[in-house]
XYZ file of C-alpha atoms in Angstrom:
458
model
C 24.057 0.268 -8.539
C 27.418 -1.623 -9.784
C 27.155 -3.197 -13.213
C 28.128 -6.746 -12.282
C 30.479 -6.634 -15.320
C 32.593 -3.816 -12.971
C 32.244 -5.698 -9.902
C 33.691 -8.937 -12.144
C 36.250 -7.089 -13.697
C 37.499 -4.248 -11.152
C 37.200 -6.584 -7.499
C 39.957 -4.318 -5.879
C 38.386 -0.579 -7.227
C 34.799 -2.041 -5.157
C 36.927 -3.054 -2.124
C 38.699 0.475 -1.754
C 35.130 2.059 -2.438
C 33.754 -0.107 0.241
C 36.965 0.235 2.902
C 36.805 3.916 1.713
C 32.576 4.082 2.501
C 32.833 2.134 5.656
C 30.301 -0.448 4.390
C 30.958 -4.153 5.397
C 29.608 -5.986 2.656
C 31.275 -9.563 1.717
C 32.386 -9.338 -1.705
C 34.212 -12.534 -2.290
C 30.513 -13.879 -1.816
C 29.235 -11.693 -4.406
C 32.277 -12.704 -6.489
C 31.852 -16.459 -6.089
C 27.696 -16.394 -6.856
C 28.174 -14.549 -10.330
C 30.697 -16.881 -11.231
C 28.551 -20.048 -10.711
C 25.597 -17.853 -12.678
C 28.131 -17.794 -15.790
C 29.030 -21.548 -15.151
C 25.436 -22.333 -15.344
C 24.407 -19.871 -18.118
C 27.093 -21.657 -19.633
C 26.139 -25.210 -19.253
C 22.387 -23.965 -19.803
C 23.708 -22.916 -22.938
C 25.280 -26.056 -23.904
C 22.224 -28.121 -22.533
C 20.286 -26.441 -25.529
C 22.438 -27.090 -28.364
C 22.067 -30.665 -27.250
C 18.219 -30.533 -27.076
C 18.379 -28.934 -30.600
C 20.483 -31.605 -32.099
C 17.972 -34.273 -30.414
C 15.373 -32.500 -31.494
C 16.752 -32.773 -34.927
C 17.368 -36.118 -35.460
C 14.251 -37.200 -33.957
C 12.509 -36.357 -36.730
C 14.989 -37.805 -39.626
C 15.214 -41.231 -37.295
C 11.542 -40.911 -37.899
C 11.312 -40.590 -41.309
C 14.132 -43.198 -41.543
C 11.590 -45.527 -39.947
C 13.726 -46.703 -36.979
C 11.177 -45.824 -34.369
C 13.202 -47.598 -31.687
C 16.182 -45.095 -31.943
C 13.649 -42.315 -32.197
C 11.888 -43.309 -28.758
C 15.460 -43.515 -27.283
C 16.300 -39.753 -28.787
C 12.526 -38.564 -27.136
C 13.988 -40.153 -24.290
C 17.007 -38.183 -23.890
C 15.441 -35.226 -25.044
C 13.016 -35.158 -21.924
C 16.132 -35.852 -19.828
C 17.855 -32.845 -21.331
C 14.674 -31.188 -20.820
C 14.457 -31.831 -16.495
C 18.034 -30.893 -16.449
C 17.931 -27.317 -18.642
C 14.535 -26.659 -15.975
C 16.156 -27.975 -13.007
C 19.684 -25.246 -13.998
C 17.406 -22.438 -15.134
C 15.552 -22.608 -12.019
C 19.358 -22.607 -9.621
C 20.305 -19.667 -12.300
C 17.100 -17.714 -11.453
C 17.892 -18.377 -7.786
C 21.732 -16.687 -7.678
C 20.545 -14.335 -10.123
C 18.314 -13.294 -7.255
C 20.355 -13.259 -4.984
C 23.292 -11.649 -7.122
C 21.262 -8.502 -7.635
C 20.169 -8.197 -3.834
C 23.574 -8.666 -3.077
C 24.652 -5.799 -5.713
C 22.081 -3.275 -4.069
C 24.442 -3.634 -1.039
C 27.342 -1.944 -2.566
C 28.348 1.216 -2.533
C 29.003 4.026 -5.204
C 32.816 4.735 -5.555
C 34.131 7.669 -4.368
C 35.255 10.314 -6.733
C 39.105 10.306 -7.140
C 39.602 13.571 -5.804
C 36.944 12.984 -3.165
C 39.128 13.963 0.604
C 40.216 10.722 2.178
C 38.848 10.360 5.961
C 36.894 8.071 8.303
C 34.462 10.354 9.717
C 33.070 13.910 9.885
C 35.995 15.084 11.110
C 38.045 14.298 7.827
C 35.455 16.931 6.064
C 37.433 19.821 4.274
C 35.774 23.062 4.566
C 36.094 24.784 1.436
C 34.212 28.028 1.353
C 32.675 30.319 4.322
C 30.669 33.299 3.601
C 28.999 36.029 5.629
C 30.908 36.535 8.624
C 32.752 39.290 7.968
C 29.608 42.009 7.898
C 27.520 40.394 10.284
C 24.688 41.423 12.563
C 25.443 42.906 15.455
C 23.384 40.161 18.109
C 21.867 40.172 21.359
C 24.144 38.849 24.367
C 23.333 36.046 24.944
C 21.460 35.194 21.877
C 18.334 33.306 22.757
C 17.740 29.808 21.293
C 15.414 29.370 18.488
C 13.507 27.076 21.116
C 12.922 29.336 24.075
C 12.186 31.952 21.881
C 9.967 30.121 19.387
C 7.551 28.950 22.398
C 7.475 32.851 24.067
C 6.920 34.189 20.800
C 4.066 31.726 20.294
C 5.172 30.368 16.628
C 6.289 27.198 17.380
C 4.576 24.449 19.927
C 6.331 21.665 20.791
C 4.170 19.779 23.277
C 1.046 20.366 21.172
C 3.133 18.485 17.872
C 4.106 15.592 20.229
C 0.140 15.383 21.777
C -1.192 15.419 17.995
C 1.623 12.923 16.460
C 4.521 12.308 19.606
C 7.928 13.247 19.978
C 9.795 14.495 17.384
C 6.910 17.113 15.436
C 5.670 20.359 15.900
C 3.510 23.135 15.364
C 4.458 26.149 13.785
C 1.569 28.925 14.247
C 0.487 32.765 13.347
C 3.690 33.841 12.358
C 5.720 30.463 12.402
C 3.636 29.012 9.949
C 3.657 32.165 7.729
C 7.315 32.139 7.758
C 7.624 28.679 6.662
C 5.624 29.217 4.044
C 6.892 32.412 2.799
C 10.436 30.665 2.837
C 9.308 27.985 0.573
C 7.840 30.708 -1.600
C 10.960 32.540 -2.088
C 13.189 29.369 -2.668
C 10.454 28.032 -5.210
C 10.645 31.240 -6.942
C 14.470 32.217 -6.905
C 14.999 28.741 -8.633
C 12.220 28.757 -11.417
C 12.655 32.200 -12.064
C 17.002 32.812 -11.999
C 18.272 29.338 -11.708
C 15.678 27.319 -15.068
C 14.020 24.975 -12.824
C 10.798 23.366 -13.877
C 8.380 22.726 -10.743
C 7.150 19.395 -9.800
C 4.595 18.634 -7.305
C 4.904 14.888 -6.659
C 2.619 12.170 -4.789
C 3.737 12.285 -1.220
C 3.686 7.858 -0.776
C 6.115 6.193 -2.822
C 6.696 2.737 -3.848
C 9.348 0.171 -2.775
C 10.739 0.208 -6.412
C 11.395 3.885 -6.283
C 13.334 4.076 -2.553
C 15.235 1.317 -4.165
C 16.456 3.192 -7.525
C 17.336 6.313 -5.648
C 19.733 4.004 -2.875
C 17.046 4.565 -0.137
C 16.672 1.000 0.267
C 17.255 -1.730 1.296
C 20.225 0.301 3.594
C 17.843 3.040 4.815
C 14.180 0.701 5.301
C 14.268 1.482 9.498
C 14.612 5.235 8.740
C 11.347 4.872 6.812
C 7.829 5.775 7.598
C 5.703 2.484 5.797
C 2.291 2.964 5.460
C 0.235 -0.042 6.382
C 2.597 -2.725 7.709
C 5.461 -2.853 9.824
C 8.986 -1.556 8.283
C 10.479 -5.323 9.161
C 7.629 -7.097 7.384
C 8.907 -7.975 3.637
C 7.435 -5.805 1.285
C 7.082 -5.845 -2.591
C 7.781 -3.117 -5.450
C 3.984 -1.952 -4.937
C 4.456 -1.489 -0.811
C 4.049 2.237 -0.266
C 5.758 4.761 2.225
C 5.786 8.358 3.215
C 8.639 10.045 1.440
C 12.055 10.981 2.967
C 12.842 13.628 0.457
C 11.214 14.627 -2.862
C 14.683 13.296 -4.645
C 12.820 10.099 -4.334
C 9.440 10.966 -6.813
C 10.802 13.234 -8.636
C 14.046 11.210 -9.998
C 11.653 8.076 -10.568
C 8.905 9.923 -12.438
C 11.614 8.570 -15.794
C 12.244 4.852 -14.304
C 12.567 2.348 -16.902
C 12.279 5.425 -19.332
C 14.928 6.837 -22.726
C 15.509 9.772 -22.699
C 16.715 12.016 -25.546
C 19.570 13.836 -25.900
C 17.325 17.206 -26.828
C 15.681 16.862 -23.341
C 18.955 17.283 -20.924
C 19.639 18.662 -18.899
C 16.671 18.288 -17.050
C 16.477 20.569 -14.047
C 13.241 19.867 -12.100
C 12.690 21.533 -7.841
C 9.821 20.168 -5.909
C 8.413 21.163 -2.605
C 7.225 18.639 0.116
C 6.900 17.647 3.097
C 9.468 14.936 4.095
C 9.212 11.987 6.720
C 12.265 10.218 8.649
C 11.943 8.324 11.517
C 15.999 8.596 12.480
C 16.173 5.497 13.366
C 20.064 5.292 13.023
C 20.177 8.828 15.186
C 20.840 7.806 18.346
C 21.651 10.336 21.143
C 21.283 13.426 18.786
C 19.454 16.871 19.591
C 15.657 16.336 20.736
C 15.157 20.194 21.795
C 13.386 22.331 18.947
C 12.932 21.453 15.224
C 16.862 20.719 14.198
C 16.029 16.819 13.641
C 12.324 15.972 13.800
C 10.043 13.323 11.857
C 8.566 15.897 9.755
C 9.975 18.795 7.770
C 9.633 21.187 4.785
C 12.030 21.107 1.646
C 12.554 22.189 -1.636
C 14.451 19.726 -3.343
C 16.505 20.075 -6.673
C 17.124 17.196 -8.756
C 19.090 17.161 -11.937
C 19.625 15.059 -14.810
C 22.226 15.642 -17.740
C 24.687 13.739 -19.533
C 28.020 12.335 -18.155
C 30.593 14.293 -19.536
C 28.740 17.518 -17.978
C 27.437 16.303 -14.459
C 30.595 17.942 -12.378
C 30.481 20.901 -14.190
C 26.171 20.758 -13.211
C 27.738 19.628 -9.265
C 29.287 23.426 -9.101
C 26.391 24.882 -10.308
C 24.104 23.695 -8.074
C 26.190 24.324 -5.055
C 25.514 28.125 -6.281
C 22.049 27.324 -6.699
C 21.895 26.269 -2.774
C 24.181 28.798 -1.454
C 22.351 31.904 -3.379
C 19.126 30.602 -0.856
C 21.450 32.103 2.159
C 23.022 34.984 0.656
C 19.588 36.082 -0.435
C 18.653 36.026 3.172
C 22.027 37.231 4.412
C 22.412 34.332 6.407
C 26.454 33.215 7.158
C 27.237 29.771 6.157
C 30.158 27.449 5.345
C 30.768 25.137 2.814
C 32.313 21.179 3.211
C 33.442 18.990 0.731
C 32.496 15.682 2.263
C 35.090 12.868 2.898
C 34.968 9.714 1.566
C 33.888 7.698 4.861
C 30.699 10.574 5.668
C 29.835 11.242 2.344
C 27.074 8.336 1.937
C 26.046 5.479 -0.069
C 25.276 7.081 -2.893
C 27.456 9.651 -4.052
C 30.271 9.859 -5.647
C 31.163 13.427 -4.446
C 28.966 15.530 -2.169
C 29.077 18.905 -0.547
C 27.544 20.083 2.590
C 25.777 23.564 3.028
C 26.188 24.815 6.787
C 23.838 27.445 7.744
C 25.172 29.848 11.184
C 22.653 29.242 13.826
C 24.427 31.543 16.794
C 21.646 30.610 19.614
C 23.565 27.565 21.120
C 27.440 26.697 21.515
C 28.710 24.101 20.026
C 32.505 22.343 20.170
C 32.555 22.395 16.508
C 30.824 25.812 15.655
C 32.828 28.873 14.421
C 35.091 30.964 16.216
C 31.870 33.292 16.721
C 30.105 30.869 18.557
C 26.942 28.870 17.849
C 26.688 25.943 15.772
C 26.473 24.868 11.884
C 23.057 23.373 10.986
C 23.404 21.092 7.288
C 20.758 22.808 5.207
C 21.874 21.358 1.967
C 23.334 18.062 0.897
C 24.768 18.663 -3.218
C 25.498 15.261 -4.721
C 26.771 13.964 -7.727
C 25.717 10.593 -8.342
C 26.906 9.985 -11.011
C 25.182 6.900 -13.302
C 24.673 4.946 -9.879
C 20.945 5.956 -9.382
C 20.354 5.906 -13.141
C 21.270 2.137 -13.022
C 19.366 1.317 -10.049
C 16.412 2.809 -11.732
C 16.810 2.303 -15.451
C 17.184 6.135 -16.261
C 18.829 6.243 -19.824
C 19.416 8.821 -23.054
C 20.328 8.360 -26.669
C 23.019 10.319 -27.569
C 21.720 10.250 -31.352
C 18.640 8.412 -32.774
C 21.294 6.150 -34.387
C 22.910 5.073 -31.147
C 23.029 2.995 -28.012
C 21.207 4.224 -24.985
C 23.461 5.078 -22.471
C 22.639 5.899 -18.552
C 21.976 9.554 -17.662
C 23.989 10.987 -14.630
C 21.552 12.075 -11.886
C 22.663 14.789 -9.317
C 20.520 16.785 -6.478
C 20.802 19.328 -3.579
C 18.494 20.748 -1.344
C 17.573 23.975 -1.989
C 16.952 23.848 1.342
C 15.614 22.276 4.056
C 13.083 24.620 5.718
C 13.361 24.007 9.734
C 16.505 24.527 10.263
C 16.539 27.998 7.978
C 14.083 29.408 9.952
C 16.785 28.046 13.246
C 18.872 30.534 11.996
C 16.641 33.360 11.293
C 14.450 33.104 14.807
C 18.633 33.096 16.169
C 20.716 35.707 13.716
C 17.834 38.029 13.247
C 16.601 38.243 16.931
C 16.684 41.534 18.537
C 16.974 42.999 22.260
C 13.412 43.035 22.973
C 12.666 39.400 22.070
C 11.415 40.015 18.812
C 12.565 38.638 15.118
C 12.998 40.977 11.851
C 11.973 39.252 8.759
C 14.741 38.695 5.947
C 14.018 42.035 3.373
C 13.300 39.209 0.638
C 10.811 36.943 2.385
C 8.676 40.341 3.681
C 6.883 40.328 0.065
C 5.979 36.474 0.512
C 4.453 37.813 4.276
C 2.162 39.815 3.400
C 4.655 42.861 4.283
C 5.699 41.622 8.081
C 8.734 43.643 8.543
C 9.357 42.021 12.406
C 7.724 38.962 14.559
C 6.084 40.212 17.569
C 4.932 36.921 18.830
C 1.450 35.768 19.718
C -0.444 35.939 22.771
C -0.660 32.471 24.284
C -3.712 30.433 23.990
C -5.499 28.328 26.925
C -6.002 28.352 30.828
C -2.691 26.139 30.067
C -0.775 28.260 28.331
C -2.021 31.248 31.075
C -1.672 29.276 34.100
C -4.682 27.509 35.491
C -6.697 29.106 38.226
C -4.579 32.143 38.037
């Protein structure tokens, strides 16, 4: 969130952030209410000097004895009295409105943040992996086809249990999902100094809002008990869309001090989107669906050291995929797809080789996001009251709050069921998830289950 004192004072720095973001937001409205709030602070403020003064000589015209003049003072007193209620209650309205209006705009872009419209403006920065890869079978078969022969991942049994857009992962599939978030949990306690969380999974209204979830994001949001278009209240609860959401409000309205930062704090979950914005995109397999694994890293630290924490945890992220061997490239986001939030943000591509894309690598295949690393900066921290003291002494001041996923699950195991495939159909587990297996070197698959599965009457 925008301190209205930086909207007031910097009008054209928020109109190049929000040409520069792609947001249409009108800001010569947002302009115009504060400025009536001040002229009505103001007058409020001069409304009760006068009542004071009344006030005042009320009670000497009544020890003076001249009750007629003191009636006509009580008089004007009540009359100042309507008219401070009746401006108070217009101030409370635009200051309403005024911070509804500020939870429209968007963080400003980092100055050296690339300049573009669209994905295609992305820089790629780093790629990694390519150069030693696998040998693969031709053609490499689609994480999809070969998920549902091997028996490890179900797609019409996840859309009869919940509808389109879930699956089941089984035998194997599940195993490897879970020994994935094993090895990322333990990588980034035990080498990188994270402190595990394990958060509630519902989450209020007030914290989507001071992590920039809402109000842009509501349709995208799984609400439990009401419809996502009904007005809701701080209290209103809904499934979470990524554990950055708990785990950056568990210190909401909170001081920090300095001693404690940084703080560097991973959680697991599970993480609900409905995609509501994601019109036309990939249905087949379990590259977008409603439901998916993640280990999320979320960061707080002071200001001055929050780019120099940005670098770091892109290292944290991309150490998940050298681990595994996995190829990957790295983008440094554009202003126009970077998001509402941030104020610079990488993205981690994992190499899935199993389908071609017009925008994979020269090899082939396709890049699959894995990781989203974002500096925030003090946006979130405002939204959410997140603050330090620099020194007992001293003013609080907001934290700067950054996260990256470290990383989303699904799409990892994308490019394992496709990179690691071999000839005869079957998958070889990553050397450091085999301890978090149970010792499965290889996926051989399951037989299939059901008169269904087997062909009826057969």
């Amino acid at each position: 969130m925008l301190p209205r004192q930086f909207v007031r004072e910097n009008p054209d720095e928020v109109r190049r952030a929000l040409e520069a973001k792609g947001v249409d937001v009108d800001l010569d409205r947002i302009l115009e209410i504060d400025g009536e709030w001040r002229e009505l602070k103001a007058t409020g403020d001069d409304l009760r000097r006068q009542r004071n003064e009344v006030s005042s000589e009320i009670g000497e015209l009544k020890r003076e004895g001249n009750e007629e003049a003191a009636e006509e003072a009580i008089e004007r007193s009540s009359e100042l009295k309507a008219e401070l209620e009746a401006l108070e209650a217009r101030a409370d309205e635009l200051e309403a409105e005024l911070e509804a209006a500020l939870l429209e705009l968007p963080n400003p872009p980092h100055p050296d943040a690339p300049v573009g419209a669209d994905e295609s403006d992305n820089v790629e920065v780093e790629r990694w992996g390519f150069e030693d890869r696998r040998a693969l079978p031709d053609p490499v078969v689609p994480h999809y086809d070969l998920g549902e022969e091997l028996g490890i991942l179900d797609f019409d049994r996840g859309a009869k249990v919940s509808g389109g857009g879930f699956y089941v992962a089984t035998g194997e599939g599940a195993r490897l999902e879970h020994a994935l978030i094993q090895f990322m949990l333990a990588l980034h306690r035990e080498e990188h100094g994270y402190t595990d969380v394990f958060p509630p999974i519902p989450v209020n209204s007030a914290s989507m809002r001071g992590t920039g979830q809402f109000p842009k994001f509501v349709d995208d949001a799984y609400r439990l008990g009401d419809a996502n278009d009904a007005p809701y209240d701080d209290d209103d609860l809904w499934l979470l869309p990524t554990a950055e959401v708990p785990v950056t409000n568990m210190y909401r309205d909170e001081i920090l001090l300095d001693s404690d930062l940084p703080i560097k704090h991973q959680a697991y979950t599970p993480n609900f989107r409905r995609e509501a914005g994601e019109h036309g995109t990939e249905t087949r397999g379990i590259v977008r669906v409603h439901q998916f694994n993640k280990v999320e890293m979320v960061n707080f630290v002071r200001p001055e050291n929050s780019y120099d924490r940005l670098e770091g945890l892109l290292g944290e992220a991309k150490a998940v995929l050298e681990r595994l061997g996995l190829p990957y490239r790295v983008l440094e986001m554009c202003t126009g797809d970077m998001g509402f939030t941030q104020a610079k943000k990488y993205d981690v591509e994992v190499w899935a080789p199993g389908d071609d894309m017009e925008d994979g690598p020269e090899a082939g295949g396709r890049w699959l996001e894995v990781s989203s690393v974002s500096n925030f900066e003090g946006f979130q921290a405002r939204r959410a009251s997140i603050q330090y003291r620099p020194e007992r002494h001293e003013s609080a001041e907001y934290v700067h709050t950054l996260n990256g996923s470290g990383v989303a699950v699904p799409r990892v195991v994308v490019a394992i069921l496709e990179y690691y495939q071999n000839e005869d159909g079957t998958v070889d587990v990553p050397e450091p998830l085999q301890p978090y297996m149970g010792g499965v070197e290889r996926i051989d698959g399951h037989d299939p289950v059901g008169e269904s599965a087997l062909g009826a009457g057969e």
